[in-house]
mmCIF file of C-alpha atoms in Angstrom:
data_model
loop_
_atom_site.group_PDB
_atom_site.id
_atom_site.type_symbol
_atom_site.label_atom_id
_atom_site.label_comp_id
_atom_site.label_asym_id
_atom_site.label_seq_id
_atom_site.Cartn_x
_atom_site.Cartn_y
_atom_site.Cartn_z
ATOM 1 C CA UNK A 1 -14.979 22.228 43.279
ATOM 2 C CA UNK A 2 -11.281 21.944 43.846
ATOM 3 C CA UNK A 3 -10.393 18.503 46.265
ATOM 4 C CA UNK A 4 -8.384 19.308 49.163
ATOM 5 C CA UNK A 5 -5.002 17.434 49.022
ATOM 6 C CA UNK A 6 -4.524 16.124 52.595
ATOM 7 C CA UNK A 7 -0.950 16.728 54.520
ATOM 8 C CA UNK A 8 0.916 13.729 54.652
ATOM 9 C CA UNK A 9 1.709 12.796 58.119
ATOM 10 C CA UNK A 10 5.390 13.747 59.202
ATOM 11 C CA UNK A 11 8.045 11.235 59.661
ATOM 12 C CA UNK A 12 9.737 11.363 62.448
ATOM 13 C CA UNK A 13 13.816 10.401 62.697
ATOM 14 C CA UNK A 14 13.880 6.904 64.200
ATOM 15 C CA UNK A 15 15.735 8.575 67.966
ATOM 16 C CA UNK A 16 12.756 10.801 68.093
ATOM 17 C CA UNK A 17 9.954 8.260 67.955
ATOM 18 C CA UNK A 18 7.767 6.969 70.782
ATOM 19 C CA UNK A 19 9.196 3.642 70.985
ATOM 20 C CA UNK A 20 12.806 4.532 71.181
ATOM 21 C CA UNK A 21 11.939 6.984 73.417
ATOM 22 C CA UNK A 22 10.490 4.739 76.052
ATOM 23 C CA UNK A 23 13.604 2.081 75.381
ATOM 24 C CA UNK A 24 15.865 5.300 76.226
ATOM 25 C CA UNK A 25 14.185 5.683 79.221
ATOM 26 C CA UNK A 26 13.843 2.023 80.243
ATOM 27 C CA UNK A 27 17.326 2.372 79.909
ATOM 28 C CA UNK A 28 17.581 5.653 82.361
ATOM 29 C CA UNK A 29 15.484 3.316 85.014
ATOM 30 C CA UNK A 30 18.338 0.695 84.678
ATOM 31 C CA UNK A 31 20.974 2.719 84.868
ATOM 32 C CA UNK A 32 19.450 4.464 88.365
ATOM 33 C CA UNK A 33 18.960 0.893 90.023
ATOM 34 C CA UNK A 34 21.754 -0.073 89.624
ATOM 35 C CA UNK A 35 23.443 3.566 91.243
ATOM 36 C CA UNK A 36 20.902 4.333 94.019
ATOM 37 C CA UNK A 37 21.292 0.876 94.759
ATOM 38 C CA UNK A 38 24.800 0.520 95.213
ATOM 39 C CA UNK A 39 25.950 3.645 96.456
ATOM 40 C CA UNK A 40 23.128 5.605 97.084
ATOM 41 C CA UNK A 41 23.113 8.370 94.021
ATOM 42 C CA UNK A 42 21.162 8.633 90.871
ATOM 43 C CA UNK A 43 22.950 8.228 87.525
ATOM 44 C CA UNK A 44 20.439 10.360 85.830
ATOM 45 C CA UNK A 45 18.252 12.339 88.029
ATOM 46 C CA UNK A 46 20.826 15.146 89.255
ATOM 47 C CA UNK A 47 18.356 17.307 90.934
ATOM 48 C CA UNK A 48 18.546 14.176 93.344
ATOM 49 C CA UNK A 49 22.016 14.506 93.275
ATOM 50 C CA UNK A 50 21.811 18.323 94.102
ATOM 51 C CA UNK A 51 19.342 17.625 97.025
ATOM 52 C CA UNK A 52 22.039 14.891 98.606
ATOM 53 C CA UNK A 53 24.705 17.763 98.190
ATOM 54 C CA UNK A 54 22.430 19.896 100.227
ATOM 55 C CA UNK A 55 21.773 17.375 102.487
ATOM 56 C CA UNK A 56 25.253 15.892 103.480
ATOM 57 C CA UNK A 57 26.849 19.805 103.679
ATOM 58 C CA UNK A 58 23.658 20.162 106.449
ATOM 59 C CA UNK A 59 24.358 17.063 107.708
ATOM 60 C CA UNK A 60 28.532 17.574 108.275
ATOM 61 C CA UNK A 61 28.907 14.986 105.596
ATOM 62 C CA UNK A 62 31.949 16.484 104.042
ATOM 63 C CA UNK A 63 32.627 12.512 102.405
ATOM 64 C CA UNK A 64 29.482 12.129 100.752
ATOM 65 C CA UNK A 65 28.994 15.889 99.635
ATOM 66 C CA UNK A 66 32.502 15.153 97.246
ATOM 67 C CA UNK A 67 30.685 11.835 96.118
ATOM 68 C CA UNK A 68 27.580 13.670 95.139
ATOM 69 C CA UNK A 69 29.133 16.545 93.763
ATOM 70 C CA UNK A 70 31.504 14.148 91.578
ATOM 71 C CA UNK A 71 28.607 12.404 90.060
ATOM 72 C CA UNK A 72 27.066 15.930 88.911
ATOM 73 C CA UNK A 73 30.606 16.402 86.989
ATOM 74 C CA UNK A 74 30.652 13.733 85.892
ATOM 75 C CA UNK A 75 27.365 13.860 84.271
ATOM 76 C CA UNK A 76 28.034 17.202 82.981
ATOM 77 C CA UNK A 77 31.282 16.328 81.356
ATOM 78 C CA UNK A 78 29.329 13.586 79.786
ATOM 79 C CA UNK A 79 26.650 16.007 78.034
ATOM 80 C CA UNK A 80 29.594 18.523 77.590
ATOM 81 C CA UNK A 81 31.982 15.726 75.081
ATOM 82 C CA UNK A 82 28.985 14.623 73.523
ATOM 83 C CA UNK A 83 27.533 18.217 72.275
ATOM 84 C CA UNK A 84 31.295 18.094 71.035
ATOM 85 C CA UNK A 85 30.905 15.039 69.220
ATOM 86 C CA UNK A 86 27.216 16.088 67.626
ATOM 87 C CA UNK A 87 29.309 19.144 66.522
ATOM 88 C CA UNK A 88 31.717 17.383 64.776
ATOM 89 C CA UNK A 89 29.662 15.321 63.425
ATOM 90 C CA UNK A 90 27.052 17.628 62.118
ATOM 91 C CA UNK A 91 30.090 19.416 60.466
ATOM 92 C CA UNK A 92 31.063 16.566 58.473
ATOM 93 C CA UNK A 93 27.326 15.975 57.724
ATOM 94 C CA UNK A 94 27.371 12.686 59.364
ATOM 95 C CA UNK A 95 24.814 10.552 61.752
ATOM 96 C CA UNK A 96 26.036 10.002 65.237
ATOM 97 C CA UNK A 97 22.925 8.387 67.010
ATOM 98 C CA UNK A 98 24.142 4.919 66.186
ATOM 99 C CA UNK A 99 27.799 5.988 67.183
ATOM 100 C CA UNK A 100 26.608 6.845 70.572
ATOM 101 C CA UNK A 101 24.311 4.056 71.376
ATOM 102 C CA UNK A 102 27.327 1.450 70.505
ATOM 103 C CA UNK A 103 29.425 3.477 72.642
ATOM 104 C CA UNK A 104 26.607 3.451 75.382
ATOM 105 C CA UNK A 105 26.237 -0.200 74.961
ATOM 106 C CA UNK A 106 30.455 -0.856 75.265
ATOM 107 C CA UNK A 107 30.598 0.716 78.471
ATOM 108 C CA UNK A 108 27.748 -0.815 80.184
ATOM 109 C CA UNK A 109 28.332 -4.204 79.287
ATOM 110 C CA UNK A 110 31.998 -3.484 80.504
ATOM 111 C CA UNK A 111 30.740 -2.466 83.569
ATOM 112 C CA UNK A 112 28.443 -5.709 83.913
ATOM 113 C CA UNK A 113 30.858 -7.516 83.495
ATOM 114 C CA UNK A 114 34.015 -5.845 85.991
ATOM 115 C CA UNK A 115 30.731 -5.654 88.594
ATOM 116 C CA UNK A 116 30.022 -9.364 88.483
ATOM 117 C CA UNK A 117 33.750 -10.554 88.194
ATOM 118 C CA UNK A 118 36.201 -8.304 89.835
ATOM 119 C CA UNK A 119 36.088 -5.991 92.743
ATOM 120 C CA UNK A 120 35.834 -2.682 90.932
ATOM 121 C CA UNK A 121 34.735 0.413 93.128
ATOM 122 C CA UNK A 122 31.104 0.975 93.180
ATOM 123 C CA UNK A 123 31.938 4.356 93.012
ATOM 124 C CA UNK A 124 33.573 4.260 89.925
ATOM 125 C CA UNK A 125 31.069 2.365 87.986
ATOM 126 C CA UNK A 126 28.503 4.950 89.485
ATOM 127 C CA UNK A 127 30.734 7.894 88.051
ATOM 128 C CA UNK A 128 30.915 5.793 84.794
ATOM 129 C CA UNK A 129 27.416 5.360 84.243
ATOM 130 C CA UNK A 130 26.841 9.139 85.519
ATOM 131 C CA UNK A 131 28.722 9.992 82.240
ATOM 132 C CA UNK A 132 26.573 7.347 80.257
ATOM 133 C CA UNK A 133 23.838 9.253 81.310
ATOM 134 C CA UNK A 134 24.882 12.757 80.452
ATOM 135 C CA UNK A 135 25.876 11.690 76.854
ATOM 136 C CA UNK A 136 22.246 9.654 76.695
ATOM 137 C CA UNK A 137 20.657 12.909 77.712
ATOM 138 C CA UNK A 138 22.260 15.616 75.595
ATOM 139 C CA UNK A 139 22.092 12.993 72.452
ATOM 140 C CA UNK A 140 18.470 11.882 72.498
ATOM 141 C CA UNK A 141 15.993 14.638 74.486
ATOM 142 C CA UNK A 142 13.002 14.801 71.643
ATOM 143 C CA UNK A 143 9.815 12.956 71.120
ATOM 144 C CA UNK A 144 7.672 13.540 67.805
ATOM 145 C CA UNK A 145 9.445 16.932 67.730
ATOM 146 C CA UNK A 146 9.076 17.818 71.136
ATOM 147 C CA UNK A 147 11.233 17.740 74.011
ATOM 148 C CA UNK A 148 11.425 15.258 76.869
ATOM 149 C CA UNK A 149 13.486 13.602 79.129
ATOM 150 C CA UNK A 150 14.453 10.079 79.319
ATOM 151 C CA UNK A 151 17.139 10.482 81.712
ATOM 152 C CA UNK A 152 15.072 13.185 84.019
ATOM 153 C CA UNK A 153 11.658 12.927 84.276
ATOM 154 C CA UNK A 154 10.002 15.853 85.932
ATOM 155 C CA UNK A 155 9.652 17.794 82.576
ATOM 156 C CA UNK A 156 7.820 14.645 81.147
ATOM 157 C CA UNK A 157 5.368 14.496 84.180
ATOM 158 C CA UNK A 158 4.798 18.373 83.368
ATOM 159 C CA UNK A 159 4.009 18.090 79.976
ATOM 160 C CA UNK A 160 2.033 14.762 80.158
ATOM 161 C CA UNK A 161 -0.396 16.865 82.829
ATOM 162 C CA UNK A 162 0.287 20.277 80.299
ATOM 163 C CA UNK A 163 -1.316 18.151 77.073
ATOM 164 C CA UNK A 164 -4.388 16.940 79.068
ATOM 165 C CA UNK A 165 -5.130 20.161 80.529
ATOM 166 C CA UNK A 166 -4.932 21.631 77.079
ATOM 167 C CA UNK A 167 -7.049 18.559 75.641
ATOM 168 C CA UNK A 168 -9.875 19.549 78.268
ATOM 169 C CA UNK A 169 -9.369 23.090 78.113
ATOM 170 C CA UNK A 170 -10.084 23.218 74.115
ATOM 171 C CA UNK A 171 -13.632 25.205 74.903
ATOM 172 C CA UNK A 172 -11.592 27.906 76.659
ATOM 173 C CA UNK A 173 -8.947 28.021 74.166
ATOM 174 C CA UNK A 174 -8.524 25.490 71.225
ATOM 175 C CA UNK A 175 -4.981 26.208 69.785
ATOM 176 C CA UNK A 176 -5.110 23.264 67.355
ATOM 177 C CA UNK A 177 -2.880 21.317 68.026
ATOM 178 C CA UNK A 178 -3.070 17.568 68.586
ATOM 179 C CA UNK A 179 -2.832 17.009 72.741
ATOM 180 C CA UNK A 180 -3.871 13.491 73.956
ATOM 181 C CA UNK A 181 -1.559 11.447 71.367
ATOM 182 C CA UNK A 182 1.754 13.011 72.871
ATOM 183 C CA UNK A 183 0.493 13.090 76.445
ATOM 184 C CA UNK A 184 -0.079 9.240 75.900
ATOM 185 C CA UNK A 185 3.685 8.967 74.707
ATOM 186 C CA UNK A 186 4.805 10.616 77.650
ATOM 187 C CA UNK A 187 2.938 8.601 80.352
ATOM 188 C CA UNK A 188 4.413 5.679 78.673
ATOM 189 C CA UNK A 189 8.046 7.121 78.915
ATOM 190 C CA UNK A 190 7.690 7.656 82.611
ATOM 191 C CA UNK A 191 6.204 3.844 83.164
ATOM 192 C CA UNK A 192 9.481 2.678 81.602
ATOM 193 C CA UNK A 193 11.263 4.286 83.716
ATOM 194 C CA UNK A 194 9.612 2.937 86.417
ATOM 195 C CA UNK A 195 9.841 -0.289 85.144
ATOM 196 C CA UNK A 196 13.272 -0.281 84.493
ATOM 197 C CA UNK A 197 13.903 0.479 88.059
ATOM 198 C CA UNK A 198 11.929 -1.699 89.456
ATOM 199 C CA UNK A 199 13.347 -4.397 87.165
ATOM 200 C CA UNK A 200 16.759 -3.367 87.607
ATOM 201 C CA UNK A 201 16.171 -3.460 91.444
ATOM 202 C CA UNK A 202 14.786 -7.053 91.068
ATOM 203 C CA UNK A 203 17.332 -7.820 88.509
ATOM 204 C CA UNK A 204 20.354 -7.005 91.096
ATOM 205 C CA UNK A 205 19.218 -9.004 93.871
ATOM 206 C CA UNK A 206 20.346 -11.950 91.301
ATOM 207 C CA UNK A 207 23.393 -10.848 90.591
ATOM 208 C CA UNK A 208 25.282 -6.896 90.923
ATOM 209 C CA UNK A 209 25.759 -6.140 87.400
ATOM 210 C CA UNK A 210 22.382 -7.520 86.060
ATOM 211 C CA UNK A 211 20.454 -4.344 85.648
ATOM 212 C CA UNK A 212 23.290 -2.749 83.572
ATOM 213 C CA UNK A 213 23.620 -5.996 81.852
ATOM 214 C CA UNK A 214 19.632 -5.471 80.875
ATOM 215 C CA UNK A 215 20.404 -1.929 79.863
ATOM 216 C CA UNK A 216 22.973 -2.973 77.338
ATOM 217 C CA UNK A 217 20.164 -5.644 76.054
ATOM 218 C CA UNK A 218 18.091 -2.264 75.431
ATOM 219 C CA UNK A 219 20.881 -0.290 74.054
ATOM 220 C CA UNK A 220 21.928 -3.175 71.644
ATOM 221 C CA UNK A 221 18.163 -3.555 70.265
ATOM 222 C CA UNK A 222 18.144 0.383 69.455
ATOM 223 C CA UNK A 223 21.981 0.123 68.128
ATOM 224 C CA UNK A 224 20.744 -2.459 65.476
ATOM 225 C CA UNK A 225 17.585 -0.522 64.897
ATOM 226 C CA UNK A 226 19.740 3.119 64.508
ATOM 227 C CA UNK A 227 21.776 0.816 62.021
ATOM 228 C CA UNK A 228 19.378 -0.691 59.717
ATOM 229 C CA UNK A 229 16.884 1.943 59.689
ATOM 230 C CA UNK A 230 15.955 3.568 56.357
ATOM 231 C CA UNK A 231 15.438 7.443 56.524
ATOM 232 C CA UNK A 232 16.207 10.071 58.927
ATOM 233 C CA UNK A 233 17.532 8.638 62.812
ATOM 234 C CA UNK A 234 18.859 11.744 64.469
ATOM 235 C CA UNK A 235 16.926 14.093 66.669
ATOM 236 C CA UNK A 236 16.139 16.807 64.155
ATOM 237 C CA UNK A 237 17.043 19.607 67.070
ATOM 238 C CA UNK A 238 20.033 19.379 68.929
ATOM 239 C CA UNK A 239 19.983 21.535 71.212
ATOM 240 C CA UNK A 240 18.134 20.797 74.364
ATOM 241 C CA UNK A 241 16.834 23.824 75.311
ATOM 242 C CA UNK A 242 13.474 24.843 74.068
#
């Protein structure tokens, strides 16, 4: 009788993984304290964004219908350079995830900084961070080979529900597939992000800049892990479109 070899389990790249996926979005929650605080916008969350746009135009808001619609560009140029850059870099058969978390982590801490000594705009920190956000997004969007969000978290909500249903529903249909392990992973990414806005909220009555300076904490404990890790850190898939 011939042994059955068992499958090893699959290792995942490093940006992929549970934990950095809940520091990414811990990171998100930061980022949208510190914007819906200040000026009223989210730096991730453009459906909000979109809503606002709707709102102000209704509203005879012709001011804050440019601000809103500014952020969403801005956002979108954001994840526009940095499919450029994962190009490039794919083409020369390079990493990048470490290149664009010390990027990340620059800016932010440069916008601590100008917050808490100078009178920059708030609006141009917001705009700043809304490009953070689109390069955070269209860099790092997959969790144990699926996708997720940890800059916009309706999708995670849906497939966090979508795996327990499936779990629960295995008597009408069992597809095989494991379901509670990555619906666990998912309910923690959306408690960081509500953590890191709540934090960041708390954090700013301190001082302005202190929830981006706690996001650039994050992004410089996941730059020195992207650095010294051993094996694969990339997303294996990036696209982020199913």
């Amino acid at each position: 009788m011939t042994k059955s070899v068992p499958t090893p389990a699959r290792r995942y790249p490093l940006l992929e993984t549970a934990p950095a996926a809940v520091a990414l979005a811990l990171v998100s929650g930061l980022l949208n304290a510190w914007t819906f605080g200040q000026v009223g916008t989210f730096a991730t969350v453009q459906s909000g964004n979109l809503l606002s746009i709707g709102y102000f135009l209704a509203d005879g808001n012709q001011g804050r219908v440019l601000l809103a619609a500014t952020s969403v560009l801005v956002f979108a140029f954001g994840s526009f350079v940095c499919s450029i850059y994962v190009l490039w870099r794919a083409r020369e058969d390079r990493p990048y995830s470490a290149e664009v978390l010390v990027f990340e982590l620059v800016i932010v801490a440069l916008l601590a900084v100008l917050t808490a000594t100078t009178g920059i705009s708030p609006w141009a920190v917001a705009w700043t961070v809304s490009f953070i956000a689109g390069v955070q997004g269209n860099a790092f969007h997959r969790e144990t080979g699926m996708l997720y969000g940890n800059i916009a978290v309706t999708s995670v909500v849906q497939m966090a529900a979508s795996l327990v249903a499936r779990a629960l529903g295995r008597r009408i249909s069992d597809d095989g597939e494991a379901h509670m392990r990555p619906a666990g992973a998912y309910v923690v990414v959306l408690i960081a992000f509500v953590v890191g806005g709540g934090t960041g909220f708390a954090l700013d009555e301190l001082w302005a800049g202190a929830s981006l300076a706690a996001a650039a904490v994050v992004l410089l404990l996941l730059f020195i892990a992207a650095s010294s890790a051993r094996g694969p850190i990339d997303p294996t898939q990036n696209n982020p479109t199913p």
